[in-house]
mmCIF file of C-alpha atoms in Angstrom:
data_model
loop_
_atom_site.group_PDB
_atom_site.id
_atom_site.type_symbol
_atom_site.label_atom_id
_atom_site.label_comp_id
_atom_site.label_asym_id
_atom_site.label_seq_id
_atom_site.Cartn_x
_atom_site.Cartn_y
_atom_site.Cartn_z
ATOM 1 C CA MET O 1 143.706 97.873 122.055
ATOM 2 C CA MET O 2 142.228 100.586 119.958
ATOM 3 C CA ILE O 3 141.720 98.200 116.990
ATOM 4 C CA TYR O 4 139.876 95.661 119.327
ATOM 5 C CA LEU O 5 137.464 98.467 120.359
ATOM 6 C CA ILE O 6 136.725 99.261 116.754
ATOM 7 C CA ALA O 7 136.083 95.829 115.935
ATOM 8 C CA VAL O 8 133.608 95.188 118.967
ATOM 9 C CA THR O 9 131.824 98.415 118.353
ATOM 10 C CA ALA O 10 131.638 97.568 114.616
ATOM 11 C CA GLY O 11 130.287 94.182 115.443
ATOM 12 C CA MET O 12 127.488 95.536 117.593
ATOM 13 C CA LEU O 13 126.604 97.985 115.079
ATOM 14 C CA ILE O 14 126.388 95.150 112.412
ATOM 15 C CA TYR O 15 124.354 92.912 114.708
ATOM 16 C CA THR O 16 121.701 95.795 115.505
ATOM 17 C CA LEU O 17 121.451 96.566 111.690
ATOM 18 C CA ILE O 18 120.988 92.752 111.031
ATOM 19 C CA PHE O 19 118.384 92.597 113.923
ATOM 20 C CA ILE O 20 116.371 95.270 112.076
ATOM 21 C CA LYS O 21 116.352 93.713 108.801
ATOM 22 C CA LEU O 22 115.561 90.123 109.745
ATOM 23 C CA SER O 23 113.599 90.566 113.045
ATOM 24 C CA SER O 24 110.329 89.910 111.561
ATOM 25 C CA TYR O 25 111.421 86.825 109.588
ATOM 26 C CA GLY O 26 113.152 85.441 112.723
ATOM 27 C CA GLN O 27 109.990 85.969 114.877
ATOM 28 C CA GLN O 28 107.912 84.049 112.069
ATOM 29 C CA LYS O 29 110.449 81.323 111.876
ATOM 30 C CA ASP O 30 111.122 80.796 115.767
ATOM 31 C CA LEU O 31 107.305 80.618 116.127
ATOM 32 C CA ILE O 32 107.157 77.791 113.559
ATOM 33 C CA LYS O 33 110.060 76.124 115.250
ATOM 34 C CA LYS O 34 108.562 76.467 118.769
ATOM 35 C CA ARG O 35 105.263 74.666 117.572
ATOM 36 C CA LEU O 36 107.113 71.838 115.847
ATOM 37 C CA HIS O 37 109.135 71.289 118.932
ATOM 38 C CA SER O 38 106.153 71.316 121.254
ATOM 39 C CA VAL O 39 104.398 68.731 118.908
ATOM 40 C CA ALA O 40 107.656 66.738 119.088
ATOM 41 C CA ASP O 41 107.937 66.849 122.836
ATOM 42 C CA HIS O 42 104.194 65.891 123.103
ATOM 43 C CA LYS O 43 104.691 62.837 121.001
ATOM 44 C CA LYS O 44 108.018 61.857 123.002
ATOM 45 C CA ASN O 45 105.967 62.131 126.307
ATOM 46 C CA PHE O 46 108.530 63.718 128.589
ATOM 47 C CA SER O 47 108.615 66.772 130.391
ATOM 48 C CA LEU O 48 111.385 69.405 131.526
ATOM 49 C CA ASP O 49 111.350 72.120 133.859
ATOM 50 C CA GLU O 50 109.141 74.957 132.591
ATOM 51 C CA GLU O 51 111.853 77.574 133.219
ATOM 52 C CA LEU O 52 114.890 75.837 131.878
ATOM 53 C CA SER O 53 112.790 74.490 128.726
ATOM 54 C CA LYS O 54 112.819 78.200 127.479
ATOM 55 C CA PRO O 55 115.430 79.335 125.308
ATOM 56 C CA LEU O 56 118.483 81.512 126.375
ATOM 57 C CA SER O 57 116.847 84.467 124.626
ATOM 58 C CA GLU O 58 113.793 84.429 126.891
ATOM 59 C CA ARG O 59 115.507 83.693 130.095
ATOM 60 C CA ILE O 60 118.182 86.160 129.976
ATOM 61 C CA PHE O 61 118.360 88.677 126.937
ATOM 62 C CA LYS O 62 114.485 89.435 127.006
ATOM 63 C CA PRO O 63 114.334 90.595 130.640
ATOM 64 C CA LEU O 64 117.390 92.504 130.259
ATOM 65 C CA PHE O 65 116.064 94.123 127.211
ATOM 66 C CA LYS O 66 112.805 94.743 129.098
ATOM 67 C CA ASN O 67 114.561 96.600 131.839
ATOM 68 C CA ILE O 68 116.514 98.777 129.253
ATOM 69 C CA LEU O 69 113.225 99.626 127.474
ATOM 70 C CA GLN O 70 111.953 100.710 131.034
ATOM 71 C CA GLY O 71 114.837 103.011 131.575
ATOM 72 C CA ILE O 72 114.552 104.620 128.022
ATOM 73 C CA ARG O 73 110.898 105.135 128.611
ATOM 74 C CA ARG O 74 111.472 107.708 131.340
ATOM 75 C CA PHE O 75 113.175 110.015 128.968
ATOM 76 C CA ILE O 76 110.368 109.884 126.543
ATOM 77 C CA PRO O 77 107.825 112.795 126.498
ATOM 78 C CA GLU O 78 104.353 111.570 127.279
ATOM 79 C CA GLU O 79 100.902 113.266 127.306
ATOM 80 C CA ARG O 80 97.544 111.756 128.155
ATOM 81 C CA THR O 81 95.047 110.918 125.538
ATOM 82 C CA ALA O 82 91.379 110.988 125.537
ATOM 83 C CA ASN O 83 91.212 107.323 126.810
ATOM 84 C CA GLY O 84 93.406 108.067 129.770
ATOM 85 C CA LYS O 85 96.563 106.170 128.390
ATOM 86 C CA ALA O 86 99.926 108.074 128.548
ATOM 87 C CA GLN O 87 101.061 108.204 125.001
ATOM 88 C CA SER O 88 102.936 111.118 123.037
ATOM 89 C CA SER O 89 101.853 112.279 119.615
ATOM 90 C CA GLN O 90 105.523 111.265 118.379
ATOM 91 C CA SER O 91 105.002 107.639 119.555
ATOM 92 C CA ILE O 92 101.612 107.569 117.930
ATOM 93 C CA LYS O 93 103.141 108.872 114.707
ATOM 94 C CA LEU O 94 106.212 106.453 115.065
ATOM 95 C CA LYS O 95 103.765 103.307 115.810
ATOM 96 C CA LYS O 96 101.931 104.193 112.598
ATOM 97 C CA GLN O 97 104.922 104.406 110.547
ATOM 98 C CA LEU O 98 106.278 101.160 111.861
ATOM 99 C CA ARG O 99 102.923 99.541 111.085
ATOM 100 C CA GLN O 100 103.031 100.739 107.617
ATOM 101 C CA ALA O 101 106.628 99.476 107.026
ATOM 102 C CA GLY O 102 105.601 96.131 108.303
ATOM 103 C CA ILE O 103 108.218 96.232 111.121
ATOM 104 C CA LYS O 104 106.830 94.115 114.036
ATOM 105 C CA ILE O 105 108.351 95.739 117.003
ATOM 106 C CA SER O 106 107.048 98.274 119.525
ATOM 107 C CA VAL O 107 108.041 101.882 119.536
ATOM 108 C CA ASN O 108 110.107 101.454 122.587
ATOM 109 C CA GLU O 109 112.039 98.701 121.001
ATOM 110 C CA TYR O 110 112.514 100.740 117.877
ATOM 111 C CA HIS O 111 113.812 103.653 120.062
ATOM 112 C CA LEU O 112 116.416 101.210 121.696
ATOM 113 C CA VAL O 113 117.591 99.984 118.424
ATOM 114 C CA ARG O 114 117.927 103.536 117.017
ATOM 115 C CA LEU O 115 119.860 104.696 119.901
ATOM 116 C CA MET O 116 122.077 101.572 119.452
ATOM 117 C CA VAL O 117 122.898 102.306 115.847
ATOM 118 C CA MET O 118 123.336 106.042 116.438
ATOM 119 C CA PHE O 119 125.690 105.959 119.305
ATOM 120 C CA GLY O 120 127.554 102.706 117.831
ATOM 121 C CA SER O 121 128.092 104.643 114.522
ATOM 122 C CA GLY O 122 129.273 107.655 116.467
ATOM 123 C CA ALA O 123 131.755 105.682 118.787
ATOM 124 C CA ILE O 124 133.175 103.897 115.647
ATOM 125 C CA LEU O 125 133.876 107.305 113.983
ATOM 126 C CA ALA O 126 135.250 108.746 117.211
ATOM 127 C CA MET O 127 137.543 105.681 117.786
ATOM 128 C CA ILE O 128 138.740 105.780 114.187
ATOM 129 C CA SER O 129 139.673 109.691 114.455
ATOM 130 C CA LEU O 130 141.349 108.846 117.932
ATOM 131 C CA SER O 131 143.493 106.236 116.047
ATOM 132 C CA LEU O 132 144.339 108.938 113.652
ATOM 133 C CA ASP O 133 145.695 111.161 116.526
ATOM 134 C CA LEU O 134 143.142 113.978 115.361
ATOM 135 C CA PRO O 135 142.567 116.773 118.211
ATOM 136 C CA LEU O 136 139.712 116.499 120.629
ATOM 137 C CA PHE O 137 137.361 118.848 118.620
ATOM 138 C CA GLY O 138 137.922 116.593 115.509
ATOM 139 C CA ILE O 139 137.015 113.476 117.619
ATOM 140 C CA PHE O 140 133.853 115.167 118.856
ATOM 141 C CA PHE O 141 132.829 116.561 115.378
ATOM 142 C CA LEU O 142 133.285 113.055 113.658
ATOM 143 C CA GLY O 143 131.428 111.350 116.397
ATOM 144 C CA MET O 144 128.485 113.814 116.099
ATOM 145 C CA ILE O 145 128.607 113.098 112.404
ATOM 146 C CA GLY O 146 128.178 109.430 112.855
ATOM 147 C CA ILE O 147 125.532 109.871 115.208
ATOM 148 C CA TYR O 148 123.485 112.081 112.776
ATOM 149 C CA ALA O 149 124.306 110.177 109.743
ATOM 150 C CA ALA O 150 122.801 106.961 111.496
ATOM 151 C CA PHE O 151 119.863 109.045 112.376
ATOM 152 C CA VAL O 152 119.337 110.209 108.811
ATOM 153 C CA ILE O 153 119.885 106.618 107.519
ATOM 154 C CA LEU O 154 117.437 105.051 109.778
ATOM 155 C CA ARG O 155 114.726 107.647 108.883
ATOM 156 C CA PHE O 156 115.575 107.052 105.199
ATOM 157 C CA HIS O 157 115.208 103.201 105.613
ATOM 158 C CA LEU O 158 111.746 103.587 107.543
ATOM 159 C CA ALA O 159 110.380 105.905 104.613
ATOM 160 C CA ARG O 160 111.724 103.547 102.061
ATOM 161 C CA ARG O 161 110.257 100.458 103.616
ATOM 162 C CA ILE O 162 106.727 102.555 103.699
ATOM 163 C CA SER O 163 107.243 103.548 100.158
ATOM 164 C CA TYR O 164 108.018 100.055 99.037
ATOM 165 C CA ARG O 165 105.269 98.520 101.008
ATOM 166 C CA HIS O 166 102.741 100.927 99.465
ATOM 167 C CA SER O 167 104.136 100.202 95.868
ATOM 168 C CA GLU O 168 103.546 96.436 96.419
ATOM 169 C CA MET O 169 100.128 96.959 97.727
ATOM 170 C CA GLN O 170 99.204 99.138 94.454
ATOM 171 C CA LYS O 171 100.767 96.223 92.342
ATOM 172 C CA MET O 172 98.722 93.263 93.984
ATOM 173 C CA LEU O 173 95.389 95.250 94.186
ATOM 174 C CA PRO O 174 93.922 94.598 90.746
ATOM 175 C CA GLU O 175 94.908 90.775 90.917
ATOM 176 C CA VAL O 176 93.340 90.736 94.542
ATOM 177 C CA LEU O 177 90.089 92.400 93.381
ATOM 178 C CA ASP O 178 89.922 90.091 90.259
ATOM 179 C CA MET O 179 90.178 87.052 92.776
ATOM 180 C CA LEU O 180 87.396 88.644 95.016
ATOM 181 C CA SER O 181 85.058 89.216 92.152
ATOM 182 C CA VAL O 182 85.474 85.840 90.688
ATOM 183 C CA SER O 183 84.887 84.238 94.163
ATOM 184 C CA VAL O 184 81.931 86.515 94.850
ATOM 185 C CA GLU O 185 80.588 85.702 91.445
ATOM 186 C CA ALA O 186 81.082 81.989 92.304
ATOM 187 C CA GLY O 187 78.553 82.136 95.182
ATOM 188 C CA LEU O 188 80.842 83.091 98.117
ATOM 189 C CA GLY O 189 80.328 85.673 100.690
ATOM 190 C CA LEU O 190 82.758 88.695 101.079
ATOM 191 C CA GLU O 191 84.273 87.215 104.143
ATOM 192 C CA GLN O 192 84.598 83.911 102.397
ATOM 193 C CA ALA O 193 86.091 85.536 99.477
ATOM 194 C CA MET O 194 88.555 87.249 101.715
ATOM 195 C CA VAL O 195 89.685 84.065 103.249
ATOM 196 C CA HIS O 196 90.143 82.390 99.771
ATOM 197 C CA VAL O 197 92.363 85.474 98.704
ATOM 198 C CA VAL O 198 94.580 85.063 101.884
ATOM 199 C CA ASN O 199 94.903 81.460 101.268
ATOM 200 C CA HIS O 200 96.117 81.925 97.625
ATOM 201 C CA PHE O 201 98.243 85.175 97.909
ATOM 202 C CA GLU O 202 101.137 86.393 99.885
ATOM 203 C CA GLY O 203 102.323 89.962 100.185
ATOM 204 C CA PRO O 204 101.614 93.082 102.525
ATOM 205 C CA LEU O 205 98.173 93.563 101.092
ATOM 206 C CA ILE O 206 97.202 90.171 102.007
ATOM 207 C CA ASP O 207 98.434 90.575 105.505
ATOM 208 C CA GLU O 208 96.247 93.668 105.915
ATOM 209 C CA ILE O 209 93.184 91.630 104.548
ATOM 210 C CA ALA O 210 93.885 88.781 107.067
ATOM 211 C CA ILE O 211 93.821 91.253 109.844
ATOM 212 C CA THR O 212 90.462 92.634 108.612
ATOM 213 C CA ASN O 213 89.162 89.132 108.132
ATOM 214 C CA ARG O 214 90.170 88.116 111.766
ATOM 215 C CA GLU O 215 88.420 91.351 112.999
ATOM 216 C CA MET O 216 85.240 90.550 111.303
ATOM 217 C CA SER O 217 85.291 86.815 112.546
ATOM 218 C CA MET O 218 85.874 88.175 116.313
ATOM 219 C CA GLY O 219 82.721 90.319 116.004
ATOM 220 C CA ARG O 220 83.671 93.687 114.566
ATOM 221 C CA ASN O 221 81.350 95.416 112.361
ATOM 222 C CA ARG O 222 82.023 94.884 108.514
ATOM 223 C CA LYS O 223 81.926 98.608 107.797
ATOM 224 C CA GLU O 224 84.351 99.557 110.638
ATOM 225 C CA ALA O 225 86.543 96.722 109.597
ATOM 226 C CA LEU O 226 86.802 97.736 106.064
ATOM 227 C CA LEU O 227 87.499 101.376 107.092
ATOM 228 C CA LEU O 228 90.212 100.459 109.131
ATOM 229 C CA LEU O 229 91.542 98.379 106.232
ATOM 230 C CA GLY O 230 91.682 101.466 104.121
ATOM 231 C CA ASP O 231 93.168 103.580 106.962
ATOM 232 C CA ARG O 232 96.182 101.034 107.463
ATOM 233 C CA CYS O 233 96.920 100.530 103.886
ATOM 234 C CA GLU O 234 97.161 104.345 103.454
ATOM 235 C CA ILE O 235 96.837 104.216 99.506
ATOM 236 C CA GLU O 236 94.138 106.184 97.827
ATOM 237 C CA GLU O 237 93.147 103.122 95.530
ATOM 238 C CA MET O 238 92.409 101.030 98.722
ATOM 239 C CA LYS O 239 90.442 103.949 100.301
ATOM 240 C CA THR O 240 88.368 104.251 97.097
ATOM 241 C CA PHE O 241 87.679 100.590 97.039
ATOM 242 C CA VAL O 242 86.885 100.535 100.721
ATOM 243 C CA ARG O 243 84.249 103.429 100.361
ATOM 244 C CA ALA O 244 82.779 101.861 97.215
ATOM 245 C CA ILE O 245 82.087 98.684 99.415
ATOM 246 C CA VAL O 246 80.769 100.592 102.235
ATOM 247 C CA GLN O 247 78.444 102.651 100.105
ATOM 248 C CA ALA O 248 77.207 99.450 98.188
ATOM 249 C CA MET O 249 76.400 97.916 101.637
ATOM 250 C CA GLN O 250 74.405 101.131 102.958
ATOM 251 C CA LEU O 251 72.527 101.319 99.565
ATOM 252 C CA GLY O 252 71.749 97.577 98.827
ATOM 253 C CA ILE O 253 73.749 97.337 95.633
ATOM 254 C CA SER O 254 75.182 94.027 94.549
ATOM 255 C CA ILE O 255 78.807 93.578 95.920
ATOM 256 C CA LYS O 256 79.575 91.479 92.902
ATOM 257 C CA ASN O 257 78.916 94.484 90.395
ATOM 258 C CA VAL O 258 80.908 96.870 92.642
ATOM 259 C CA LEU O 259 83.951 94.308 92.877
ATOM 260 C CA ARG O 260 83.936 93.961 89.092
ATOM 261 C CA SER O 261 83.587 97.634 88.440
ATOM 262 C CA GLN O 262 86.350 98.321 90.996
ATOM 263 C CA SER O 263 88.599 95.472 89.379
ATOM 264 C CA ALA O 264 88.247 97.287 85.922
ATOM 265 C CA LEU O 265 89.004 100.721 87.529
ATOM 266 C CA MET O 266 92.215 99.527 89.246
ATOM 267 C CA ARG O 267 93.518 98.111 86.157
ATOM 268 C CA GLN O 268 92.770 101.165 84.142
ATOM 269 C CA THR O 269 94.533 103.116 87.004
ATOM 270 C CA ARG O 270 97.637 101.155 87.027
ATOM 271 C CA ARG O 271 97.660 101.400 83.081
ATOM 272 C CA ASN O 272 97.547 105.059 83.308
ATOM 273 C CA LYS O 273 100.267 105.222 85.879
ATOM 274 C CA ILE O 274 102.683 102.954 83.729
ATOM 275 C CA GLU O 275 102.003 105.278 80.569
ATOM 276 C CA GLU O 276 102.686 108.339 82.714
ATOM 277 C CA LYS O 277 105.944 106.815 83.678
ATOM 278 C CA ALA O 278 106.874 105.676 80.184
ATOM 279 C CA MET O 279 106.132 109.431 79.164
ATOM 280 C CA GLN O 280 108.603 110.648 81.640
ATOM 281 C CA VAL O 281 111.546 108.469 80.355
ATOM 282 C CA SER O 282 112.372 110.818 77.713
ATOM 283 C CA VAL O 283 112.841 113.736 80.087
ATOM 284 C CA LYS O 284 114.732 111.664 82.766
ATOM 285 C CA ILE O 285 117.183 110.505 80.041
ATOM 286 C CA LEU O 286 118.274 113.900 79.256
ATOM 287 C CA LEU O 287 120.626 114.090 82.082
ATOM 288 C CA PRO O 288 122.629 111.018 81.538
ATOM 289 C CA MET O 289 122.863 111.885 77.990
ATOM 290 C CA ALA O 290 124.134 115.370 78.863
ATOM 291 C CA PHE O 291 126.870 113.975 81.245
ATOM 292 C CA PHE O 292 127.965 110.665 79.336
ATOM 293 C CA ILE O 293 126.867 110.608 75.784
ATOM 294 C CA PHE O 294 127.452 114.169 74.553
ATOM 295 C CA PRO O 295 131.076 114.502 75.809
ATOM 296 C CA VAL O 296 131.898 111.217 73.976
ATOM 297 C CA ILE O 297 130.262 112.855 70.742
ATOM 298 C CA PHE O 298 132.281 115.892 71.100
ATOM 299 C CA ILE O 299 135.489 114.084 71.565
ATOM 300 C CA VAL O 300 134.851 112.058 68.364
ATOM 301 C CA LEU O 301 133.875 115.078 66.228
ATOM 302 C CA LEU O 302 136.183 117.595 67.542
ATOM 303 C CA GLY O 303 139.261 115.525 68.364
ATOM 304 C CA PRO O 304 140.684 115.336 64.866
ATOM 305 C CA ALA O 305 140.504 119.149 64.553
ATOM 306 C CA PHE O 306 142.145 119.485 68.007
ATOM 307 C CA VAL O 307 144.861 117.225 66.797
ATOM 308 C CA LYS O 308 145.405 119.053 63.445
ATOM 309 C CA ILE O 309 145.616 122.526 65.301
ATOM 310 C CA ALA O 310 148.138 121.136 67.879
ATOM 311 C CA VAL O 311 150.402 119.778 65.221
ATOM 312 C CA ASN O 312 150.298 123.185 63.331
ATOM 313 C CA PHE O 313 151.206 125.103 66.265
ATOM 314 C CA LEU O 314 154.015 122.645 67.050
#
């Protein structure tokens, strides 16, 4: 019986981890499938009951998931913001981190997933310790270790995704600025050049530019949309680029010249960072040399002497 409980808990934990990793991809793929099915159903010209035509996840699991989130929301501390909405500072910070990491789930959904992973890990370690006939204190201690380890791993995973997304933005920024500069020099406006970039590139930076382009097309001021772009990206190079574009619009400077200069500046900045990392290699290689190469050299050089000393003593 204990083995079955461990297997079920481990399966739930693995499912939750896969859900965290592939949720955004699954949502995009489901949206594409839904559109294709709607087109196919329209061509076949038949209709089903609207409620029964929904997938099982929307009819059963989504309402259950919503009820669980409402129960968890009661235990989350809240405070009133300036616009009257109840929201805690931790929730605002976590929402910003989720957006920077590219995780397209709400704060409450992330809280639920984190609780499932934490208690699932604790339950697995507690069941393993129970099968080993450990005392009650040992079972409780291992369960708490599993909960804390899952909490730390999830925080590390979120920070790692944020760092990876920022690095991808920094790598893509010079190419994107080159394309913007070429498009503007060819006669396109800034908005049309951004659309051209979105259609020909992929990546986290392109997703943020697409959001900015939609905001401007829906009526938001260009200055505000660009400043929000710099705030969302959270990288210094992008903030510098946004400030340069905003200043050029305020002073009436040609955006074409600003884009050309910013593109050259970004490439020089990336070249400097690569040279800096290359200069750090000689320092970082000392640690593996001290632990793996020097002992082998000592064995090769001093090994025959130790053999002769041992033979003389024997």
